[in-house]
C-alpha cells in the first residue's frame, strides 16, 4: 500500500514575508544584519570554494528578471530577483525577490524564502563588511544620499556594526527623507535631514549612495568628495545605471565583489575594462591591501553578488529551524518506489 | 496606519504535489498530457518570440542542479531541476523539480509549482508533439525500452494522442517492467512484457528509449533498427549520457528542440558539431520537412527544453485558477509605500 502522506523528504521549509519579519524582529534588525555580515565575511574568506557565475538576466523594455545561482560544493543557492523602475508608480515594488537553498549531494531544496526583505538586510550586511576593512577607523558620521527602501537598513547596520553615531539624510524627494528620519527616530542614532547633497556630506567620513534612477546619474560630483572618505556605492548596480561622476572613480581605490559582474553593472562600467580594481574577498583574506592611508578615497562599488545571497539564505535556514517560523511545503514528489511516479499519481487519494 | 495583511499582489499561487495530483486526476492524466501537447505545439509555432538560452548547470560529483529560464516577452518562466543518478539507491528521487511563472511587465511571480510530476507530463507531451509530425501515420505498436518513472506517461500519451494500441515493455530490471505493466493494466492498451530489447521492438513502428544510466550506453544497436521507424529518444539528455549506437544516428533524419543544448546533451553529442539536424519547431511551422517517406528513420533526439516547461507551467496556471487547487503563499513583500520596507518590518505585528 502506497503511503499517501508526503514524507519529510518531500517537504521544503518556506519562510514567508510574515515569517521573515517574525524572525528578524525576534532577533532584532541590527543583530540580524550583523549575523549575516559575519556569514558574508566568513564566506568571502573561502571565496575560492564557490562556483561563481555572473547572473542570468532576462531584459525587457520594462525591466529585468534575474537568476543568481552559486554553490560552495555542499549547498547550492539561487535568488530570483526582478528590477522594474516603473513599478513604484504603478503600485508595485521595484524589486521583489525570493530564493532557494538546496543540498548539492542529492539536489533536494531545503529552504524556500522570501528575499525582498532579506535582500535589504544582506545588502546592508555586505556594505558593513566592506566598510569594516575600508572605512576610516574613527568614522562617526555617514551621509546617506537616497532615502528609499534600503536607507534605514544601511543606517542601522553602520550604527550597530561600525559605531556610526550620526547619519545625514538627503533625497531629491523630501518625503523619502521624512520617512527615513521618522523610522530612525526610535534608534539612538543622531539623524540630520539635509536639503542638499552637499549639506549631507558635510563632515561625513562615509558616504553611502543608494538612489533608484535607472540611468547614468551624477549623485556626487568630483569636488564634493574630499580625501580620506569611504564611498559605499550601492545604487549603481545594472548596465546604464551609475551614481558617481567618473572623475571620482579615477581618484579612488576601487573594491568590488566579482569583477566580471561589476565591470558590466557597477560604477566602473564608466571606466576602461582593464582599470585596476581589488576584489573585496582578497582584502578580507589578507591577500590584498584595503585602506593604507588616511588621505586615500576608498570606494566599494557594490552591485550585490550571489554568494552574499547564499550567506543570507544560510542564516535564514538556521534561524527558521531554530525559531519554527516557517511552513512546510509539499513541493517534492516522493513516491515510495522512485520509479513509480505514475502509480503515485494514479493511486493518490484526491 | 500600515495595513499588515498581505495584499493580493503579495500572494503567489502555489501548486503542491498534492494539488498537482488533484488537478491531473480531475482532468485525467492522458487529457492533461494532450492539453500540454497542444500548448507545446502552439508555443513551437511562435518559437521566434521566445528568449532562448541553454540551461545554467551546476555540476558536482554526485549530479547536477539546473535552472532553465525562458520568456515569450509577456511571461517569464524557469524550472529548477536536479539530476542525481545515485539518489534512487539512497531513497531519494533521481529528479525533482519545481518552477515559477512570472509577469514580464512587472517581474512579479504569478505561479510556483511542483514540477516533478509536471516534468513527466510535459516530457510525454513533447514526445507526442514530435511523433505527430514524424512517426509513420499508421503506427499502432510502440516499444518502450526503459520502464522507469517516465514509461507509463509515454505509453498513455501515445495511446491517447496518436492511437497507439500496443506497447511492448522491456527493462534490464524485470521489476520495473512488472510495475509498468501493472499500472497500465487498467487502460485499454495491449501491454506486452518482453524479456529482451529485440523482442520489444518486434513489429514496433515507434521505439521509445527512456533509460536512466548516466553513461554512454547502447540500448539499441544498428541492426535492431529497421527502416521506417520513428525513434523517440528520451534518455540521452546530458553530457556523457546516450542510448543509441552512433551508426543508428548516421542512418536517421534527426530532429531536435534547441541545437545549442542538444549538441551537448543529446544523442548527437556522438556526432560532429556540424552534423545536419532539423529543429522541430520548423517542421511544425511548415518551414522544414518532417517524415517524407515510409522507409525513412526519424529520430527525435529529445533532451527537454525550457519552452516546454513554460508551456506546461502556463497550463497549470490556468488549471489551478480554474479548479482552485492551489495555496496562496505570502512570498512578496508589499508595503503600502514601496520605499518604506523598513517601516513594514518595524511595525509588523509579529
XYZ file of C-alpha atoms in Angstrom:
700
model
C 0.000 0.000 0.000
C 1.441 3.311 -1.031
C 1.773 5.795 1.799
C -0.087 8.823 0.513
C 1.164 11.210 3.152
C 4.052 13.251 1.852
C 7.169 12.133 3.694
C 9.505 14.508 5.498
C 11.829 14.439 2.484
C 9.095 15.788 0.246
C 8.704 18.865 2.433
C 10.535 22.137 1.868
C 10.535 24.724 4.676
C 9.108 28.021 3.381
C 9.802 31.361 5.036
C 7.041 33.791 4.065
C 7.315 37.560 4.349
C 5.404 37.286 7.613
C 7.763 34.617 8.967
C 10.787 36.618 7.822
C 9.523 39.599 9.809
C 8.901 37.382 12.830
C 12.459 36.046 12.600
C 14.020 39.468 12.058
C 12.019 41.267 14.717
C 12.608 38.425 17.149
C 16.381 38.573 16.737
C 16.481 42.332 16.055
C 17.045 44.035 12.701
C 20.556 45.259 13.510
C 21.519 41.953 15.133
C 20.281 40.034 12.077
C 22.276 42.248 9.734
C 25.355 41.769 11.932
C 24.915 37.987 11.887
C 24.526 37.979 8.101
C 27.598 40.239 7.832
C 29.620 37.694 9.782
C 28.462 34.948 7.440
C 29.234 37.037 4.355
C 32.716 37.714 5.723
C 33.276 34.020 6.522
C 32.091 33.057 3.039
C 34.335 35.705 1.430
C 37.219 34.063 3.318
C 36.524 30.810 1.458
C 35.719 32.599 -1.827
C 37.645 30.119 -3.924
C 35.338 27.263 -2.857
C 32.360 28.933 -4.534
C 31.091 28.227 -8.011
C 30.762 31.775 -9.333
C 28.924 32.928 -12.421
C 27.511 36.295 -13.490
C 23.754 36.441 -13.004
C 21.465 35.205 -15.790
C 19.353 38.152 -16.835
C 16.211 38.398 -18.976
C 15.852 42.014 -20.024
C 12.651 43.593 -21.307
C 11.563 47.136 -22.016
C 10.036 47.402 -18.545
C 12.841 45.873 -16.527
C 14.839 42.770 -15.822
C 14.323 39.361 -14.211
C 17.480 37.693 -12.948
C 18.557 34.340 -11.558
C 21.662 34.392 -9.355
C 22.990 30.895 -8.622
C 26.064 29.830 -6.662
C 27.339 26.841 -4.732
C 30.025 26.065 -2.177
C 30.088 22.382 -3.122
C 27.897 21.410 -0.200
C 24.956 23.714 -0.666
C 23.512 25.346 -3.761
C 21.560 28.575 -3.644
C 19.899 30.878 -6.080
C 17.887 34.066 -5.964
C 15.127 35.183 -8.305
C 15.007 38.950 -8.411
C 13.292 41.488 -10.628
C 14.066 45.146 -11.169
C 11.296 47.280 -12.677
C 11.855 51.027 -12.170
C 8.336 51.930 -13.329
C 6.716 49.601 -10.786
C 6.618 52.136 -7.972
C 4.401 54.469 -9.975
C 2.024 51.567 -10.664
C 1.733 50.448 -7.035
C 4.153 47.546 -7.295
C 7.543 47.011 -5.660
C 10.520 47.956 -7.855
C 12.374 44.893 -6.623
C 10.910 41.643 -5.356
C 12.907 38.529 -4.689
C 12.788 35.003 -3.386
C 15.438 32.336 -3.077
C 16.143 28.667 -2.621
C 18.825 26.717 -0.806
C 19.468 23.093 -1.800
C 21.715 20.167 -0.946
C 24.368 19.565 -3.587
C 24.722 15.858 -2.760
C 21.139 14.958 -3.654
C 19.773 18.106 -5.282
C 16.878 18.464 -2.835
C 15.775 22.011 -1.936
C 15.963 22.582 1.829
C 14.641 26.155 2.001
C 12.371 28.457 0.011
C 12.390 32.001 1.324
C 11.078 35.425 0.545
C 14.069 37.619 -0.254
C 12.694 41.127 -0.694
C 13.253 41.881 2.984
C 16.266 39.567 3.105
C 17.984 41.308 0.183
C 17.712 44.621 2.010
C 19.362 43.009 5.049
C 22.133 41.325 3.078
C 22.897 44.472 1.091
C 23.391 46.410 4.322
C 25.420 43.490 5.673
C 27.727 43.454 2.634
C 28.202 47.212 2.998
C 29.365 46.958 6.603
C 31.666 44.051 5.755
C 33.369 46.230 3.152
C 33.424 49.269 5.427
C 34.930 47.235 8.264
C 38.007 46.798 6.053
C 37.988 50.050 4.088
C 36.436 52.922 6.058
C 38.477 55.299 8.244
C 38.862 53.674 11.654
C 37.289 56.502 13.609
C 34.316 57.136 11.318
C 31.354 58.508 13.271
C 29.312 60.315 10.590
C 27.718 58.801 7.494
C 25.942 60.619 4.687
C 23.036 58.747 3.104
C 22.231 60.013 -0.390
C 18.996 58.337 -1.434
C 16.475 57.575 1.306
C 14.480 54.781 -0.312
C 13.834 51.197 0.771
C 17.496 50.421 1.573
C 18.267 53.570 3.585
C 17.287 52.664 7.163
C 18.845 49.201 6.928
C 22.158 50.802 5.960
C 21.917 53.363 8.752
C 21.141 50.754 11.415
C 23.866 48.430 10.170
C 26.563 51.114 10.229
C 25.409 52.233 13.660
C 25.376 48.756 15.153
C 28.427 47.215 13.476
C 30.721 50.203 12.850
C 29.743 52.607 15.602
C 28.428 55.349 13.329
C 26.731 57.935 15.568
C 25.233 60.377 13.060
C 23.501 59.854 9.717
C 22.893 62.774 7.406
C 19.964 62.117 5.070
C 19.339 63.551 1.634
C 16.931 62.590 -1.135
C 15.610 64.532 -4.115
C 12.181 63.704 -2.689
C 11.825 65.257 0.807
C 9.045 62.745 1.583
C 11.595 59.926 1.387
C 13.869 61.752 3.820
C 10.952 62.332 6.227
C 10.027 58.661 6.050
C 13.604 57.580 6.849
C 14.002 60.159 9.638
C 10.724 59.023 11.186
C 11.732 55.364 11.064
C 15.159 56.103 12.554
C 13.828 58.379 15.310
C 13.448 55.451 17.696
C 17.114 54.445 17.408
C 19.873 56.270 19.293
C 21.370 57.449 16.018
C 21.622 61.237 15.587
C 19.583 61.838 12.429
C 20.087 65.020 10.409
C 17.767 65.711 7.474
C 19.505 67.758 4.794
C 18.231 69.898 1.939
C 21.155 69.263 -0.401
C 23.651 66.508 -1.087
C 26.442 68.969 -0.279
C 24.954 69.555 3.145
C 24.555 65.814 3.734
C 28.204 65.004 3.086
C 29.490 67.739 5.382
C 31.735 66.126 7.967
C 30.920 62.591 6.808
C 33.714 60.004 6.790
C 31.468 57.546 4.976
C 29.196 58.428 2.061
C 26.567 55.901 1.066
C 24.826 56.442 -2.249
C 21.669 54.488 -2.783
C 19.389 56.025 -5.373
C 16.963 54.294 -7.701
C 17.088 56.102 -11.053
C 17.878 53.676 -13.829
C 20.248 55.948 -15.701
C 23.688 57.484 -15.687
C 23.204 59.904 -12.835
C 25.706 62.103 -11.038
C 24.692 61.999 -7.417
C 28.180 63.072 -6.424
C 30.475 65.321 -8.415
C 34.216 65.270 -8.095
C 34.565 68.444 -5.993
C 32.140 67.068 -3.388
C 34.374 64.191 -2.369
C 37.237 65.085 -0.065
C 40.271 62.983 0.758
C 40.063 60.169 3.256
C 36.402 59.228 2.861
C 34.945 55.830 2.210
C 32.339 55.663 -0.550
C 29.725 52.955 -0.214
C 28.103 52.987 -3.660
C 25.020 50.777 -3.672
C 22.747 52.191 -6.335
C 24.843 51.755 -9.466
C 24.009 48.117 -9.995
C 22.957 47.449 -13.544
C 24.035 48.366 -17.064
C 23.363 52.050 -17.724
C 22.789 52.858 -14.025
C 25.542 54.752 -12.182
C 25.677 57.364 -9.439
C 29.201 58.769 -9.260
C 30.994 61.113 -11.607
C 33.753 59.305 -13.462
C 36.421 61.625 -12.057
C 35.686 60.390 -8.544
C 36.419 56.854 -9.659
C 39.770 57.920 -11.059
C 40.809 59.311 -7.635
C 39.595 56.269 -5.690
C 40.927 52.852 -4.848
C 38.099 50.621 -6.032
C 36.959 47.425 -4.352
C 34.422 45.075 -5.916
C 32.670 41.788 -5.319
C 33.078 39.837 -8.565
C 34.827 41.768 -11.353
C 33.122 40.095 -14.365
C 29.758 41.231 -12.979
C 30.821 44.629 -11.625
C 32.528 45.650 -14.891
C 29.111 45.432 -16.554
C 26.847 46.618 -13.749
C 28.784 48.788 -11.339
C 30.156 52.325 -11.294
C 33.233 51.001 -13.108
C 31.182 50.431 -16.262
C 32.297 54.055 -16.836
C 35.977 53.024 -16.865
C 38.199 51.026 -19.201
C 37.749 47.271 -18.899
C 41.283 46.899 -17.547
C 41.099 49.651 -14.914
C 42.624 48.157 -11.761
C 40.173 47.032 -9.079
C 40.649 44.901 -5.978
C 38.381 42.001 -5.110
C 36.993 42.553 -1.615
C 37.476 38.918 -0.601
C 41.236 39.322 -1.155
C 41.345 42.183 1.347
C 39.402 40.143 3.888
C 41.681 37.151 3.323
C 44.790 39.308 3.765
C 45.854 38.780 0.157
C 45.454 42.441 -0.827
C 45.616 45.755 0.986
C 42.489 47.679 1.965
C 42.853 51.210 3.312
C 46.530 52.132 3.576
C 46.387 55.849 4.373
C 44.122 58.450 5.953
C 44.041 60.500 2.749
C 43.002 57.672 0.474
C 39.488 57.570 -1.025
C 38.167 54.018 -0.867
C 35.183 53.010 -2.996
C 33.117 49.880 -2.514
C 31.416 49.560 -5.893
C 28.663 47.238 -4.692
C 26.320 45.518 -7.134
C 25.240 42.566 -4.999
C 26.598 39.109 -5.639
C 25.174 35.598 -5.455
C 27.469 34.483 -2.618
C 26.024 37.230 -0.397
C 22.519 35.909 -1.008
C 23.828 32.434 -0.292
C 25.223 33.612 3.051
C 21.904 35.276 3.867
C 19.895 32.169 2.922
C 22.124 30.031 5.154
C 21.433 32.417 8.039
C 17.676 32.266 7.442
C 17.711 28.486 7.116
C 19.275 28.186 10.548
C 17.050 30.878 12.052
C 13.873 29.331 10.631
C 14.665 25.893 12.040
C 15.659 27.470 15.378
C 12.513 29.580 15.727
C 9.993 27.355 13.960
C 8.905 30.370 11.908
C 8.336 28.527 8.632
C 5.742 26.455 6.832
C 6.396 23.015 5.363
C 5.532 22.948 1.669
C 4.673 19.718 -0.109
C 6.885 20.662 -3.037
C 8.736 17.440 -3.952
C 7.115 14.285 -5.272
C 8.272 11.389 -3.156
C 6.772 8.064 -4.242
C 7.747 5.022 -2.167
C 9.281 3.492 -5.290
C 11.104 6.301 -7.123
C 10.317 4.605 -10.434
C 6.596 4.538 -9.686
C 5.731 8.192 -10.166
C 2.746 7.203 -12.292
C 1.435 4.875 -9.603
C 1.741 7.643 -7.017
C -0.415 9.912 -9.177
C -2.889 7.225 -10.190
C -3.425 5.983 -6.629
C -3.488 9.397 -4.973
C -6.490 9.955 -2.781
C -7.544 13.157 -4.476
C -1.719 53.083 9.595
C 0.069 50.401 7.643
C -2.146 47.557 6.504
C -0.417 44.494 7.867
C -2.431 41.971 5.924
C -0.539 40.878 2.850
C -2.352 42.262 -0.159
C -3.450 40.133 -3.089
C -0.388 41.293 -5.035
C 1.906 39.860 -2.386
C 0.397 36.407 -2.825
C 1.769 33.787 -5.190
C -0.423 30.754 -6.005
C 1.440 27.553 -5.116
C 0.583 24.171 -6.631
C 1.861 21.437 -4.306
C 2.417 17.839 -5.322
C -0.958 17.063 -3.776
C -2.678 19.851 -5.704
C -0.933 18.798 -8.921
C -2.308 15.290 -8.472
C -5.773 16.698 -7.775
C -5.593 18.778 -10.962
C -4.228 15.937 -13.085
C -6.573 13.261 -11.768
C -9.507 15.619 -12.064
C -8.833 16.365 -15.727
C -7.348 12.914 -16.484
C -3.683 12.059 -16.992
C -3.954 11.468 -20.741
C -6.182 14.508 -21.220
C -3.696 16.688 -19.316
C -0.795 15.456 -21.424
C -2.839 16.133 -24.566
C -3.628 19.670 -23.403
C 0.039 20.333 -22.604
C 0.993 18.878 -26.009
C -1.324 21.360 -27.707
C 0.311 24.204 -25.783
C 3.806 22.975 -26.598
C 2.852 22.810 -30.265
C 1.311 26.283 -30.198
C 4.420 27.643 -28.476
C 6.719 25.900 -31.003
C 4.713 27.715 -33.693
C 5.797 31.053 -32.182
C 9.326 29.807 -31.398
C 10.966 33.008 -32.556
C 9.165 35.033 -29.862
C 10.950 33.147 -27.097
C 14.100 34.229 -25.332
C 16.123 31.013 -25.555
C 19.249 30.132 -23.653
C 20.912 26.807 -22.794
C 20.219 25.777 -19.219
C 22.502 27.007 -16.442
C 24.021 23.927 -14.838
C 25.937 23.450 -11.583
C 27.711 20.114 -11.815
C 29.059 18.166 -8.859
C 30.434 14.672 -8.414
C 27.012 13.417 -7.361
C 24.904 15.093 -10.020
C 23.687 18.350 -11.450
C 21.358 21.192 -10.465
C 19.988 23.230 -13.348
C 17.994 26.398 -13.907
C 16.070 26.577 -17.179
C 14.702 30.069 -17.880
C 12.778 31.350 -20.877
C 10.344 34.116 -21.765
C 7.884 34.935 -24.527
C 8.022 38.657 -23.787
C 4.808 38.566 -21.770
C 5.573 35.816 -19.296
C 8.830 34.540 -17.869
C 9.263 31.015 -16.591
C 12.019 28.936 -15.146
C 12.441 25.436 -13.825
C 14.774 24.235 -11.092
C 15.671 20.609 -11.694
C 18.244 18.259 -10.255
C 19.601 15.010 -11.669
C 21.340 12.684 -9.201
C 21.685 9.117 -10.532
C 22.767 7.694 -7.161
C 19.679 9.113 -5.398
C 17.455 6.106 -6.101
C 19.743 3.779 -4.169
C 19.638 6.190 -1.215
C 15.851 6.505 -1.128
C 15.663 9.872 -2.888
C 14.191 10.780 -6.270
C 16.734 10.924 -9.112
C 14.996 14.016 -10.473
C 12.970 16.581 -8.559
C 11.795 19.853 -9.970
C 9.775 22.944 -9.320
C 9.078 26.007 -11.410
C 7.914 29.584 -11.441
C 5.914 31.667 -13.878
C 6.144 35.469 -13.696
C 4.859 38.578 -15.411
C 7.482 40.241 -17.592
C 5.897 43.697 -17.313
C 6.342 43.972 -13.535
C 8.516 40.978 -12.640
C 6.003 39.558 -10.152
C 5.807 35.755 -9.877
C 2.269 34.509 -10.579
C 2.773 30.771 -10.000
C 5.053 28.477 -8.016
C 4.518 24.835 -8.862
C 5.930 21.423 -8.157
C 7.365 20.113 -11.419
C 8.453 16.541 -10.700
C 5.065 15.226 -11.807
C 4.658 18.061 -14.307
C 8.003 17.317 -15.993
C 6.907 13.725 -16.568
C 3.730 15.043 -18.199
C 5.473 17.602 -20.362
C 8.145 15.145 -21.498
C 5.430 12.767 -22.705
C 3.631 15.730 -24.262
C 6.744 16.841 -26.172
C 7.219 13.273 -27.405
C 3.746 13.069 -28.888
C 4.104 16.502 -30.467
C 7.227 15.282 -32.261
C 5.662 11.935 -33.157
C 2.568 13.659 -34.546
C 4.832 15.146 -37.206
C 7.451 12.413 -37.607
C 6.032 8.941 -36.865
C 4.557 6.677 -39.555
C 0.911 7.658 -39.998
C -0.489 4.216 -39.247
C 1.679 3.452 -36.183
C -0.140 1.099 -33.789
C 2.710 -0.544 -31.878
C 5.296 1.181 -29.676
C 8.304 -0.399 -27.981
C 9.242 1.088 -24.613
C 12.858 0.398 -23.692
C 13.296 1.515 -20.096
C 10.291 1.173 -17.800
C 11.125 3.749 -15.140
C 9.265 6.832 -13.930
C 8.570 8.193 -17.434
C 7.330 4.960 -19.027
C 3.591 4.918 -18.289
C 3.185 8.622 -19.106
C 4.694 7.976 -22.550
C 2.512 4.912 -23.100
C -0.690 6.726 -22.146
C 0.210 9.785 -24.213
C 0.922 7.782 -27.365
C -2.269 5.793 -26.846
C -4.467 8.815 -26.301
C -2.953 11.271 -28.778
C -1.551 9.024 -31.519
C -3.791 5.966 -31.340
C -1.070 3.502 -30.336
C -2.811 0.231 -29.429
C 0.054 -1.936 -28.172
C 3.082 -1.143 -26.010
C 5.912 -3.636 -25.733
C 7.831 -3.159 -22.492
C 11.455 -4.010 -21.770
C 13.780 -3.058 -18.934
C 17.012 -4.629 -17.692
C 15.199 -4.837 -14.346
C 12.107 -7.092 -14.685
C 10.621 -5.419 -11.589
C 10.389 -2.138 -13.499
C 8.554 -3.870 -16.346
C 6.136 -5.520 -13.880
C 5.472 -2.157 -12.249
C 4.703 -0.518 -15.601
C 2.572 -3.440 -16.809
C 0.593 -3.368 -13.564
C -0.019 0.374 -13.821
C -1.079 0.114 -17.468
C -3.356 -2.891 -16.923
C -6.324 -0.644 -16.247
C -6.027 1.165 -19.581
C -7.276 -0.357 -22.831
C -3.719 -0.535 -24.165
C -2.476 -4.000 -25.099
C 0.584 -4.424 -22.877
C 3.268 -6.969 -23.760
C 6.117 -7.543 -21.314
C 9.288 -8.618 -23.116
C 12.440 -10.386 -21.958
C 14.795 -8.690 -24.420
C 15.037 -5.375 -26.227
C 14.972 -7.300 -29.515
C 11.643 -8.844 -28.558
C 10.245 -5.466 -27.509
C 10.937 -3.791 -30.847
C 9.392 -6.592 -32.910
C 6.673 -5.072 -35.058
C 7.005 -1.624 -33.444
C 6.670 1.433 -35.673
C 7.754 3.675 -32.806
C 10.632 2.906 -30.443
C 10.865 4.989 -27.277
C 14.100 4.744 -25.310
C 13.968 6.051 -21.796
C 16.680 4.596 -19.581
C 18.421 6.192 -16.637
C 22.091 5.151 -16.731
C 24.341 8.189 -16.721
C 26.812 6.878 -19.268
C 27.329 6.145 -22.927
C 25.033 3.141 -23.219
C 23.928 1.234 -26.289
C 20.296 0.416 -25.675
C 19.810 -0.063 -29.386
C 22.400 -1.355 -31.831
C 22.308 -0.582 -35.515
C 20.969 -3.939 -36.697
C 17.959 -3.665 -34.358
C 16.505 -0.623 -36.098
C 14.661 -1.339 -39.336
C 13.616 1.166 -41.970
C 10.570 3.341 -41.492
C 10.509 3.517 -37.713
C 10.323 6.603 -35.543
C 12.791 6.740 -32.679
C 11.692 8.726 -29.661
C 14.948 9.019 -27.698
C 14.275 10.476 -24.262
C 17.021 9.148 -22.019
C 20.127 10.623 -23.633
C 19.796 14.043 -22.075
C 23.040 15.158 -20.507
C 26.751 15.197 -21.355
C 28.132 11.647 -21.328
C 24.663 10.048 -21.335
C 23.469 8.464 -24.588
C 21.345 5.452 -25.518
C 21.716 4.808 -29.235
C 24.631 3.408 -31.190
C 26.247 6.087 -33.335
C 25.567 4.139 -36.542
C 21.812 4.492 -35.972
C 22.203 8.260 -35.879
C 24.028 8.217 -39.202
C 21.071 6.427 -40.849
C 18.433 8.704 -39.301
C 16.962 12.101 -40.033
C 17.449 13.866 -36.728
C 15.037 16.356 -35.173
C 15.896 18.379 -32.072
C 14.471 21.051 -29.795
C 17.282 23.634 -29.467
C 20.523 22.691 -31.234
C 22.979 24.523 -28.905
C 21.642 22.454 -25.996
C 21.118 19.153 -27.847
C 24.643 19.166 -29.342
C 25.979 18.985 -25.782
C 23.351 16.820 -24.109
C 21.576 14.679 -26.691
C 22.385 11.575 -28.715
C 24.078 13.847 -31.256
C 26.899 14.589 -28.818
C 28.308 11.456 -30.522
C 28.365 13.242 -33.911
C 30.365 16.075 -35.442
C 29.239 19.515 -34.306
C 28.068 20.332 -37.840
C 26.086 17.151 -38.473
C 22.798 18.274 -40.025
C 19.778 18.311 -37.721
C 16.334 19.863 -38.112
C 14.721 21.994 -35.426
C 11.353 20.507 -34.556
C 9.611 23.880 -34.459
C 10.492 24.394 -38.129
C 8.675 21.194 -39.064
C 5.620 22.241 -37.062
C 5.688 25.695 -38.648
C 5.935 24.209 -42.147
C 9.410 25.639 -42.668
C 11.127 22.240 -42.877
C 10.079 18.741 -43.860
C 9.335 16.052 -41.280
C 8.787 12.492 -42.471
C 8.972 12.333 -46.274
C 8.981 8.584 -46.940
C 7.842 5.306 -45.400
C 11.403 3.940 -45.388
C 12.943 6.895 -43.564
C 14.140 6.535 -39.965
C 13.139 9.630 -37.999
C 14.812 10.366 -34.669
C 13.515 12.835 -32.105
C 16.623 13.445 -30.006
C 14.759 14.845 -27.004
C 16.607 16.469 -24.120
C 13.813 18.655 -22.747
C 13.803 22.390 -23.319
C 12.774 25.412 -21.274
C 9.930 26.416 -23.602
C 8.252 23.033 -22.984
C 8.329 23.694 -19.238
C 6.967 27.158 -19.921
C 4.066 25.667 -21.890
C 3.405 23.208 -19.053
C 3.520 25.949 -16.396
C 1.038 28.037 -18.398
C -1.308 25.039 -18.494
C -1.011 24.505 -14.745
C -1.511 28.201 -14.017
C -4.803 28.148 -15.867
C -5.851 24.793 -14.377
C -5.012 25.884 -10.818
C -7.063 29.061 -11.089
C -9.905 27.118 -12.739
C -10.017 24.363 -10.113
C -8.937 26.307 -7.042
C -6.375 23.592 -6.321
C -3.617 25.858 -5.047
C -2.476 27.640 -1.922
C -1.743 31.372 -1.717
C 1.800 31.973 -0.461
C 2.792 35.225 1.202
C 6.000 35.371 -0.816
C 6.331 39.010 -1.880
C 6.838 41.945 0.447
C 4.249 44.566 -0.347
C 4.489 47.637 1.880
C 1.899 50.341 1.287
C 4.720 52.728 0.451
C 7.219 50.782 -1.675
C 10.046 52.877 -0.203
C 9.031 52.012 3.348
C 10.213 48.417 3.526
C 11.881 49.143 6.867
C 8.664 50.561 8.303
C 6.768 47.477 7.169
C 9.203 45.259 9.065
C 9.442 47.520 12.120
C 5.677 47.901 12.502
C 4.782 44.287 11.710
C 2.579 42.692 14.315
C 4.854 39.732 14.925
